[in-house]
């Protein structure tokens, strides 16, 4: 089973950016934790980060017929990007939206998620554990899909 984890703008700045919200651990620390969890679950994981909306759309399109599941933290594009919503709908791959913080309890402009309607679930507010919980949920969803299609 193959899972692609996509991270949007400024998430490469983890550890530096607003540590009171996002913590002091780095993007590399996050990638390591995700890889370890994927190993425990026995799945293949790829990680992609970009600050550019079009590159994120390309990554989602590139997953078509190649990946079984997507985990996406669109970062600020959560609140602005219809293009990312359309890309996830276009590829039809089971997707979970994640956030480190809980955007629903922050500024009002963060309460809108354009991506949410295309996702199985949203996991938010758990720091790095949001990704690990999303990975477990997605793998169990994809495994039950494979079972029922046998
Ligand atoms: C974020 C929340 C977004 O509102 C913000 O723009 C981010 C990170 C999160 O993971 O908590 O860049 O997606």
Coordinates of C-alpha atoms and ligand atoms in Angstrom, one line a residue:
X1 CA 0.0 0.0 0.0
X2 CA 1.3 3.4 -1.0
X3 CA 0.5 6.7 0.9
X4 CA 1.6 10.2 -0.2
X5 CA 1.9 12.9 2.4
X6 CA 1.7 16.4 1.0
X7 CA 2.6 19.5 2.9
X8 CA 1.8 23.1 1.8
X9 CA 3.5 26.5 2.3
X10 CA 5.7 27.3 5.3
X11 CA 5.6 23.8 6.7
X12 CA 9.3 23.5 5.7
X13 CA 9.8 26.3 8.4
X14 CA 8.6 24.1 11.3
X15 CA 10.8 24.6 14.3
X16 CA 11.3 28.2 13.3
X17 CA 7.9 29.6 12.5
X18 CA 5.6 30.5 15.4
X19 CA 6.9 27.8 17.8
X20 CA 4.2 28.7 20.3
X21 CA 1.6 27.4 17.8
X22 CA 3.6 24.8 15.8
X23 CA 6.2 23.6 18.3
X24 CA 10.0 23.5 18.1
X25 CA 10.5 20.3 16.1
X26 CA 11.4 20.6 12.5
X27 CA 10.0 19.4 9.2
X28 CA 12.7 16.7 9.1
X29 CA 11.6 15.5 12.5
X30 CA 8.0 15.3 11.2
X31 CA 9.1 13.3 8.1
X32 CA 11.1 10.9 10.3
X33 CA 8.1 10.3 12.6
X34 CA 5.8 9.6 9.6
X35 CA 8.3 7.2 8.1
X36 CA 8.6 5.3 11.4
X37 CA 4.8 5.0 11.7
X38 CA 4.5 3.9 8.1
X39 CA 7.2 1.2 8.8
X40 CA 5.2 0.0 11.8
X41 CA 2.0 -0.2 9.7
X42 CA 3.8 -1.9 6.9
X43 CA 3.0 0.7 4.2
X44 CA 5.2 2.7 1.8
X45 CA 5.1 6.4 2.4
X46 CA 6.4 9.3 0.2
X47 CA 6.6 12.9 1.4
X48 CA 6.3 16.1 -0.6
X49 CA 6.4 19.7 0.5
X50 CA 6.0 22.8 -1.6
X51 CA 5.3 26.5 -1.1
X52 CA 3.6 26.7 -4.5
X53 CA 0.0 25.9 -5.2
X54 CA 0.5 24.6 -8.7
X55 CA 3.3 22.2 -7.5
X56 CA 0.8 20.9 -4.9
X57 CA -1.8 20.4 -7.7
X58 CA 0.8 18.6 -9.8
X59 CA 1.7 16.3 -6.8
X60 CA -2.0 15.4 -6.3
X61 CA -2.4 14.7 -10.1
X62 CA 0.8 12.7 -10.1
X63 CA -0.7 10.4 -7.5
X64 CA -3.4 9.2 -9.9
X65 CA -3.3 5.4 -10.2
X66 CA -0.1 5.4 -8.3
X67 CA -1.0 6.0 -4.7
X68 CA -3.7 4.4 -2.5
X69 CA -4.2 7.3 -0.1
X70 CA -3.3 10.9 0.4
X71 CA -2.7 12.9 3.6
X72 CA -2.7 16.6 2.9
X73 CA -1.9 19.6 5.1
X74 CA -2.6 22.4 2.6
X75 CA -1.5 25.0 5.2
X76 CA -2.7 28.5 4.2
X77 CA -4.1 27.1 0.9
X78 CA -6.7 25.3 3.1
X79 CA -8.5 28.6 3.3
X80 CA -8.1 29.8 -0.2
X81 CA -7.6 27.0 -2.8
X82 CA -10.4 25.7 -4.9
X83 CA -7.6 24.3 -7.2
X84 CA -6.5 21.8 -4.5
X85 CA -10.2 20.8 -3.8
X86 CA -10.7 20.2 -7.6
X87 CA -7.4 18.2 -7.8
X88 CA -8.4 15.9 -4.9
X89 CA -11.9 15.4 -6.5
X90 CA -10.3 14.7 -9.9
X91 CA -8.0 11.9 -8.8
X92 CA -10.6 10.2 -6.5
X93 CA -8.0 8.9 -4.1
X94 CA -9.0 8.5 -0.4
X95 CA -7.7 11.7 1.3
X96 CA -7.4 12.9 4.9
X97 CA -6.9 16.6 5.7
X98 CA -4.5 17.3 8.6
X99 CA -3.5 20.3 10.6
X100 CA -1.0 20.7 13.4
X101 CA -3.1 23.4 15.1
X102 CA -6.9 23.6 15.3
X103 CA -7.7 26.2 12.7
X104 CA -11.3 26.3 13.8
X105 CA -10.3 27.9 17.2
X106 CA -8.0 30.5 15.6
X107 CA -8.7 33.6 13.5
X108 CA -12.1 33.5 11.7
X109 CA -10.5 33.4 8.3
X110 CA -9.0 30.0 9.2
X111 CA -12.5 28.4 9.8
X112 CA -13.1 27.8 6.1
X113 CA -11.5 24.7 4.6
X114 CA -12.1 24.4 0.9
X115 CA -10.5 20.9 0.9
X116 CA -12.7 19.4 3.7
X117 CA -15.6 18.4 1.5
X118 CA -13.4 16.1 -0.6
X119 CA -11.8 14.4 2.4
X120 CA -12.7 11.3 4.3
X121 CA -11.8 13.0 7.5
X122 CA -9.9 15.9 9.1
X123 CA -7.5 15.4 11.9
X124 CA -6.4 18.7 13.6
X125 CA -5.0 20.1 16.8
X126 CA -2.7 17.2 17.8
X127 CA 0.6 18.6 16.6
X128 CA 2.7 15.9 14.8
X129 CA 0.3 13.3 16.1
X130 CA -2.3 14.7 13.7
X131 CA -0.3 13.1 10.9
X132 CA 0.2 9.8 12.7
X133 CA -3.5 9.5 13.6
X134 CA -4.4 10.3 10.0
X135 CA -2.0 7.7 8.7
X136 CA -3.5 5.0 10.9
X137 CA -7.1 6.0 9.9
X138 CA -6.2 6.1 6.2
X139 CA -4.4 2.7 6.2
X140 CA -7.3 1.1 7.9
X141 CA -9.7 2.6 5.4
X142 CA -7.7 1.6 2.4
X143 CA -7.2 -2.0 3.9
X144 CA -11.0 -2.4 4.3
X145 CA -11.5 -1.0 0.7
X146 CA -9.1 -3.8 -0.6
X147 CA -10.9 -6.4 1.5
X148 CA -14.3 -5.5 0.0
X149 CA -13.0 -5.3 -3.6
X150 CA -11.8 -9.0 -3.4
Ligands
LIG1 C1 -2.0 24.8 9.4 C2 -3.1 25.8 9.8 C3 -3.3 26.8 8.7 O1 -4.3 27.8 9.1 C4 -1.9 27.6 8.6 O2 -2.0 28.5 7.5 C5 -0.8 26.7 8.4 C6 -0.7 25.5 9.2 C7 -1.8 23.8 10.6 O3 -1.2 22.7 10.3 O4 -2.2 24.0 11.7 O5 0.2 27.1 7.7 O6 -2.4 24.1 8.3

